[in-house]
Coordinates of C-alpha atoms in Angstrom, one line a residue:
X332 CA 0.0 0.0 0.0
X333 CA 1.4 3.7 -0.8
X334 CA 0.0 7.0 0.1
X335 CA 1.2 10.4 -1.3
X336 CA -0.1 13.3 1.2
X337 CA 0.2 16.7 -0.2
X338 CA -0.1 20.3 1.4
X339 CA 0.2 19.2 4.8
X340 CA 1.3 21.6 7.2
X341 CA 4.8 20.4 8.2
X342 CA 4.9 22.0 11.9
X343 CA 2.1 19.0 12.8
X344 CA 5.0 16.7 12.1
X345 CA 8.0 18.9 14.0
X346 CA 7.6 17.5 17.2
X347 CA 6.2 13.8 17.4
X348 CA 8.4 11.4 18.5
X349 CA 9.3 8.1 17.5
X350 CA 6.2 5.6 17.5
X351 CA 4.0 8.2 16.4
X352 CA 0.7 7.3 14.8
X353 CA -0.6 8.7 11.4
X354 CA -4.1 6.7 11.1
X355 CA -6.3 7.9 8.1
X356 CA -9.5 6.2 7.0
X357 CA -12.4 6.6 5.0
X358 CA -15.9 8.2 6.6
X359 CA -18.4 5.9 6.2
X360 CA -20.6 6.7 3.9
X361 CA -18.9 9.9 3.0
X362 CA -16.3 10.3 0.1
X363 CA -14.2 11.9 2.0
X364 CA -11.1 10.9 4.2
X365 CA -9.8 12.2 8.0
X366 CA -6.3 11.6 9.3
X367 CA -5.0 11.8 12.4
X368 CA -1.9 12.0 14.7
X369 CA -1.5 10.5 17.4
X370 CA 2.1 11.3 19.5
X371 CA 3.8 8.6 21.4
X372 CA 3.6 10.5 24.1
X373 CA -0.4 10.9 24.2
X374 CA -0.7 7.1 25.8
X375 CA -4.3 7.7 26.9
X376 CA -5.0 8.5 23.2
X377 CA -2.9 5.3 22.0
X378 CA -4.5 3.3 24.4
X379 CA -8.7 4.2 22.7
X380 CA -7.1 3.6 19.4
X381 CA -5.7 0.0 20.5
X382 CA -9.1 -0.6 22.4
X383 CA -11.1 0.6 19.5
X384 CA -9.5 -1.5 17.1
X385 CA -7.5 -4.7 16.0
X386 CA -4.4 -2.8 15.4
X387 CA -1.3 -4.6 17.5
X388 CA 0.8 -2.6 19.3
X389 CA 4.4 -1.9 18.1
X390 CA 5.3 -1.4 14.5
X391 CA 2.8 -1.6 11.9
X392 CA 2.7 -1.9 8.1
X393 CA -0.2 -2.1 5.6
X394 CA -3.7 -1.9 5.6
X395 CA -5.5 -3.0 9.1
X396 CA -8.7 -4.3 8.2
X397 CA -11.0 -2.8 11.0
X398 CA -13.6 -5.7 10.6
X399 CA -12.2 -8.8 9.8
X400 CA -14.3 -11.7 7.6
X401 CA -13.9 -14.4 6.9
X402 CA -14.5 -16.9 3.3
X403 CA -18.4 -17.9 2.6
X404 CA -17.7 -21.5 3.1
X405 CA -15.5 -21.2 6.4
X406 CA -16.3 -21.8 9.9
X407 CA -17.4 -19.1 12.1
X408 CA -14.2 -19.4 14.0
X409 CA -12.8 -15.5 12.9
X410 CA -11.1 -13.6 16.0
X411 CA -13.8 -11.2 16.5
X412 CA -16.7 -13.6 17.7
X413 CA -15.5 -17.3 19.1
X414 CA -12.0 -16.6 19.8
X415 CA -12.6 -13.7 21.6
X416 CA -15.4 -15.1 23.1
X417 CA -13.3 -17.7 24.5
X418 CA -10.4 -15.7 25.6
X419 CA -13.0 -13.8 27.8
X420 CA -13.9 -16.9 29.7
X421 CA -10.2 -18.0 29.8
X422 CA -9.5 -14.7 31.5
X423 CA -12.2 -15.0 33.9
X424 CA -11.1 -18.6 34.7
X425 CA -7.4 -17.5 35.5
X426 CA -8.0 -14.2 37.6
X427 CA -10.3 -16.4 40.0
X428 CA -7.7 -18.6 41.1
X429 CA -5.5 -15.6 42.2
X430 CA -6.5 -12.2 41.8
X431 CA -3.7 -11.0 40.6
X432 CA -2.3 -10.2 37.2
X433 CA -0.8 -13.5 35.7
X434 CA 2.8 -13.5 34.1
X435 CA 4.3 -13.6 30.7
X436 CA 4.8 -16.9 31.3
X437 CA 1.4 -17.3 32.3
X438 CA -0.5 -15.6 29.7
X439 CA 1.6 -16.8 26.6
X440 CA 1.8 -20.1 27.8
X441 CA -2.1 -20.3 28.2
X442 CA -2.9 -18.9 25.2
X443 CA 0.0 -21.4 23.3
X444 CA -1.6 -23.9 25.1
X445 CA -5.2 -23.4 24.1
X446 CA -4.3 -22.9 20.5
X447 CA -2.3 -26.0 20.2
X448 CA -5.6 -28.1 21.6
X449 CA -8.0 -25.8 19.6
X450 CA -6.4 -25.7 15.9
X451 CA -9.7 -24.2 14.9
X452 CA -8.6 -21.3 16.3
X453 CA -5.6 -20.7 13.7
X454 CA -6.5 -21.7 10.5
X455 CA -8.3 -18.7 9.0
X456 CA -6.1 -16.5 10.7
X457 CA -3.0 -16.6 9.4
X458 CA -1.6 -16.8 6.0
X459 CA 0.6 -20.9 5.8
X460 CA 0.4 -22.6 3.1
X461 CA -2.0 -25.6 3.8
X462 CA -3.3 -24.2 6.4
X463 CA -6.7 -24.2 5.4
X464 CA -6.7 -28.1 4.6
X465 CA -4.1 -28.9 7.3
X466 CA -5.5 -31.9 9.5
X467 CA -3.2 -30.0 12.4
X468 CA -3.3 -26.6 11.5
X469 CA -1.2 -25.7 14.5
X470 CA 1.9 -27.9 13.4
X471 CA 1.5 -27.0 10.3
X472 CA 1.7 -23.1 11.3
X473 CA 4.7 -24.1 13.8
X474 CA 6.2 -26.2 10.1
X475 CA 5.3 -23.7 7.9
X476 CA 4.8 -20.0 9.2
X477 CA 6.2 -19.9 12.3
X478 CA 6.9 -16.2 12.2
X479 CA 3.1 -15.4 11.0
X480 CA 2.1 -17.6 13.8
X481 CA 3.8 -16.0 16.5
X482 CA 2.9 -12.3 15.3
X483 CA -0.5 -13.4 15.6
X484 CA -0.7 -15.1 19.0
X485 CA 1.3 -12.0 20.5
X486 CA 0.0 -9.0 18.6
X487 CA -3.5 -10.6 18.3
X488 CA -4.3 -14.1 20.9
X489 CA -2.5 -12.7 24.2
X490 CA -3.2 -9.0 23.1
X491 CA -6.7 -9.4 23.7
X492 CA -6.0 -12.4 26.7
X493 CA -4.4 -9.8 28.7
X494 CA -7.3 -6.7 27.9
X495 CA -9.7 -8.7 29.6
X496 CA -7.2 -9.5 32.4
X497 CA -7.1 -6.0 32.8
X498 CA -10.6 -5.3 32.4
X499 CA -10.8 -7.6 35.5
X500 CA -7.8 -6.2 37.7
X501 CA -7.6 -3.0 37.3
X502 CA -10.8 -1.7 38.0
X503 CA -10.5 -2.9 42.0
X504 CA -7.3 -1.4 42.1
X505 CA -8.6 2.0 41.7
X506 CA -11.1 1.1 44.4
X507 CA -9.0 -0.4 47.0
X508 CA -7.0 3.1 46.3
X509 CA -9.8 5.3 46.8
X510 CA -11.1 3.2 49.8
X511 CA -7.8 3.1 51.6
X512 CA -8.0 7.3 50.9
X513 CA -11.5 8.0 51.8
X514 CA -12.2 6.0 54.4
X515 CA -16.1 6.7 54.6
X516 CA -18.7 5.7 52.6
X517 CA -19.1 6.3 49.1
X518 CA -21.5 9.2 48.0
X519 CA -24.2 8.1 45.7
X520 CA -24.5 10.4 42.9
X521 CA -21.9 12.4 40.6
X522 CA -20.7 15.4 42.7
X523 CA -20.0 13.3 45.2
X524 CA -17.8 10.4 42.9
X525 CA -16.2 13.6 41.3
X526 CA -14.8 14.5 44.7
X527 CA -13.2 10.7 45.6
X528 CA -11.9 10.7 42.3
X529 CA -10.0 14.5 43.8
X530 CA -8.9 13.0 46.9
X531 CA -8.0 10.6 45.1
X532 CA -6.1 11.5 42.0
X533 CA -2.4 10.7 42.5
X534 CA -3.6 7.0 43.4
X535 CA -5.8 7.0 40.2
X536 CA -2.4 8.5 38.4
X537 CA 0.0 5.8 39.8
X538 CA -2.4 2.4 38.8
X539 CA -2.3 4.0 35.6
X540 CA 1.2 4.3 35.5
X541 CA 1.7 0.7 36.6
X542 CA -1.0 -0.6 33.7
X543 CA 1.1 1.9 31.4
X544 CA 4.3 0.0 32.5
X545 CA 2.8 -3.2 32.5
X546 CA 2.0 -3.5 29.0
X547 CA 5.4 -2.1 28.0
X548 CA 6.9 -4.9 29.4
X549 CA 5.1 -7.5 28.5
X550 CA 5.3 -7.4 24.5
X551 CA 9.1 -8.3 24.9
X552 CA 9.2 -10.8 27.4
X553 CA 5.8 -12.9 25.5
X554 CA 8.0 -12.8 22.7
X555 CA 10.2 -14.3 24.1
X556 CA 8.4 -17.0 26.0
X557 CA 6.8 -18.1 22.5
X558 CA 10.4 -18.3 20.9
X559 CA 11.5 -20.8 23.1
X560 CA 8.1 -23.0 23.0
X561 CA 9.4 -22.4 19.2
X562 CA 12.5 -23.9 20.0
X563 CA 11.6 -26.7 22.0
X564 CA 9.0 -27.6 19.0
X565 CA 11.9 -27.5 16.7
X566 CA 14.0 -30.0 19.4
X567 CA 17.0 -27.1 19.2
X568 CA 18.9 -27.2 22.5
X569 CA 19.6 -23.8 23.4
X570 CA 20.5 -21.5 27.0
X571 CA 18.9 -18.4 27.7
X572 CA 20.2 -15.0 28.8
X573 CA 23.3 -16.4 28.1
X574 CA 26.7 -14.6 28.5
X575 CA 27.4 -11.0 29.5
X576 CA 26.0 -9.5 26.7
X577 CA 22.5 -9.3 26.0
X578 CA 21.8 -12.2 24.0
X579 CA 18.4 -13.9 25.3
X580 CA 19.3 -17.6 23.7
X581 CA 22.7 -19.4 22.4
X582 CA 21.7 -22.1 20.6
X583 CA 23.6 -25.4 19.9
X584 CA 22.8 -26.7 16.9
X585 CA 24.5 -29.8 15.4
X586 CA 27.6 -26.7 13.8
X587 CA 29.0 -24.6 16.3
X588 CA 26.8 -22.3 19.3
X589 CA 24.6 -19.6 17.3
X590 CA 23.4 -16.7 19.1
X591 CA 20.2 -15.4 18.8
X592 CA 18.7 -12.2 20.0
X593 CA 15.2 -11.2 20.1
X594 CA 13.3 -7.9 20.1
X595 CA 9.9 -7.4 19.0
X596 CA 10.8 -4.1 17.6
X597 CA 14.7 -3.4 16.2
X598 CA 15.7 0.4 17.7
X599 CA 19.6 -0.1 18.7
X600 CA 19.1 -3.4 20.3
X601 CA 21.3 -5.4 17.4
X602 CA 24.2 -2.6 17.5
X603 CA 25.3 -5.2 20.5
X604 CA 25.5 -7.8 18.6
X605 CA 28.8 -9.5 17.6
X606 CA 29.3 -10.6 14.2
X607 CA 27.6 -13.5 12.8
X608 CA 24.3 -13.4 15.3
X609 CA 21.0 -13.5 14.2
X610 CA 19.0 -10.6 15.1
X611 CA 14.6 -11.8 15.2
X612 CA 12.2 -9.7 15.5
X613 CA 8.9 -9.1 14.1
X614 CA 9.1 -5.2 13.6
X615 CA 8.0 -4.2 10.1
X616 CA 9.2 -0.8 10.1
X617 CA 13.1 -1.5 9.4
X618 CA 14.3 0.8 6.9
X619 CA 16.4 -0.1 3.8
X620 CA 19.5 2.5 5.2
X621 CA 18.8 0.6 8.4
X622 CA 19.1 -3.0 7.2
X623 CA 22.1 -2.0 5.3
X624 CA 23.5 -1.0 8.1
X625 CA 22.5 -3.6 10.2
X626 CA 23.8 -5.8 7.8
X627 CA 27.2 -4.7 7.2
X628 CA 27.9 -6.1 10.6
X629 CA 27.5 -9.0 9.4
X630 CA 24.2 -9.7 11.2
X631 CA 21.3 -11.5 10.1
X632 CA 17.8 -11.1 10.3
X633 CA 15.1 -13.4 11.2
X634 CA 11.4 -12.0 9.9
X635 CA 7.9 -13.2 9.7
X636 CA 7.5 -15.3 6.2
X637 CA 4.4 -13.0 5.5
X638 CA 7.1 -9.8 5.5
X639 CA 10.0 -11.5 4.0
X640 CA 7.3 -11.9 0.7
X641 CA 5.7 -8.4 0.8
X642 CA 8.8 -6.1 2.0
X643 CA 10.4 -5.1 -0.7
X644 CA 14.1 -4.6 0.6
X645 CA 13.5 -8.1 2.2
X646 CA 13.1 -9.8 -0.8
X647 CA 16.1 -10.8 -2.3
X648 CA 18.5 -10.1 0.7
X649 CA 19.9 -13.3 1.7
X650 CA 20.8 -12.1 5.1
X651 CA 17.4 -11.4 6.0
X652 CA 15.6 -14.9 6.3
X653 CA 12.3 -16.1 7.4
X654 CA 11.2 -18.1 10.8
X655 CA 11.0 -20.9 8.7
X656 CA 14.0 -21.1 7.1
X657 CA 15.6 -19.9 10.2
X658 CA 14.1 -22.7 13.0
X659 CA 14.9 -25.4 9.8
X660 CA 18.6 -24.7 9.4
X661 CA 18.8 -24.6 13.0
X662 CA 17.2 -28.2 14.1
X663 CA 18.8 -29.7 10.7
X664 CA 15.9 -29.8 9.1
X665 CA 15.3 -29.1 4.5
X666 CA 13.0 -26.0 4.5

């Protein structure tokens, strides 16, 4: 997809900051279109426009499809309806049995888990080859698209796993807040919930912080929770947060140790890197300068097999290589 935007004011653009959102759509109805910019900084903005829609946080590329369909003849088994209907109940069932936010591990190993016993689940989400007449979609997505797979069960299947966590925890941590404050009964009526929330404001600003810093952190450490379930698939022994550097696995294939660092979104994190390593990531926003330079280090990348086909400057790069290829070379498998 390209865009061309003419006679836009440059000052809107002077001071956003990296991670900034331009989101432009079509009114309904209307032959008209809006755009809008949202700064990295406005989080409570970036949080409506992740809650109003599908779009993943992190680096994005393409066209999101706001409502997602799927084919005439397939099951009803699209994201929107029985997947999300199930994650629901799955995040009811886990915040019962402790009341407190679950883990990484927790929550990527769940929804792994479920996916793997509920193939269903899979097959019309992701683009595999085979998927859609696989009699195991989910092997055939760990076989086949690996990278497309994991985007999809972080970005998409935990994504919305840990919104209803939230939707479940976070709410009676503002109350316990304002309780612990106010110490008298609550007032029945607006005025009177307008002055807890008051008294109460620098409670209501730090659960937010701590929900803000929550989801920061979990993107990175999911990812890396689903690349060693990944691993283990493959049967590739491997150590994590090995060595002094920051290198999250050293693998030991059948040649000589191969280290492997992950990040869901590239920044500086691979300027650590010592010749040789592989760099994954799922971040579709690396640049052609970038990847150059990134790969005159002698680094290679490891991409989704959806954006190693559409990205142009991924293409015919050698160095830049898909999950599949990548998790094949590694466990001694043909591609």
């Amino acid at each position: 997809p390209e865009v061309h935007l003419t006679n836009v004011y440059n000052p809107y653009f002077a001071d956003l900051e990296d991670g900034a959102l331009l989101v432009m759509g079509r009114v309904a109805r209307e032959d008209r279109y809006e755009a809008l910019i949202v700064n990295a900084a406005e989080e409570h903005l970036m949080d409506i426009l992740y809650g109003a829609t599908d779009i993943p946080e992190g680096a994005s590329w393409g066209v999101v499809t706001l409502y997602e369909t799927v084919e005439a003849d397939a099951p009803s088994l699209d994201l929107t309806s029985d997947f999300f209907r199930f994650l629901e109940q799955l995040a009811l069932q886990m915040y019962r049995q402790t009341r407190e936010m679950p883990t990484t591990r927790d929550t990527s190993g769940r929804v792994w888990q479920v996916v793997a016993q509920n193939g269903e689940f899979v097959r019309y989400q992701i683009t595999c080859p085979g998927l859609s007449q696989a009699k195991d979609p989910f092997t055939t997505a760990i076989l086949k698209a690996p990278g497309n797979l994991t985007r999809w069960l972080l970005q998409k299947a935990e994504f919305q796993l840990v919104r209803f966590l939230e939707k479940l925890h976070y709410p009676n941590q503002y109350i316990e807040k304002l309780q612990e404050r106010w110490q008298r009964p609550f007032p029945s009526g607006w005025p009177g919930l307008a002055e807890v929330f008051g008294e109460g404001l620098e409670d209501i600003i730090a659960v937010s912080k701590s929900l803000t810093q929550s989801r920061r952190a979990r993107a990175g450490n999911s990812f890396q929770w689903y690349l060693s379930y990944l691993l283990d698939g493959h049967h590739i022994p491997y150590d994590e947060q090995a060595g002094g550097q920051r290198v999250d696995f050293l693998l030991f294939p059948r040649t000589s140790p191969v280290v492997l660092s992950a990040k869901t979104t590239a920044r500086e994190r691979w300027k650590q890197l010592e010749e040789g390593a592989y760099f994954i990531t799922l971040d579709r926003g690396i640049t052609q300068s970038k990847l150059a330079e990134i790969l005159s280090r002698s680094i290679s990348i490891v991409v989704p097999e959806v954006d190693k086909k559409h990205i142009t400057h991924y293409r015919n790069e050698a160095s830049v290589v898909t999950f599949k290829d990548f998790f094949a070379q590694m466990s001694g498998r043909v591609a």
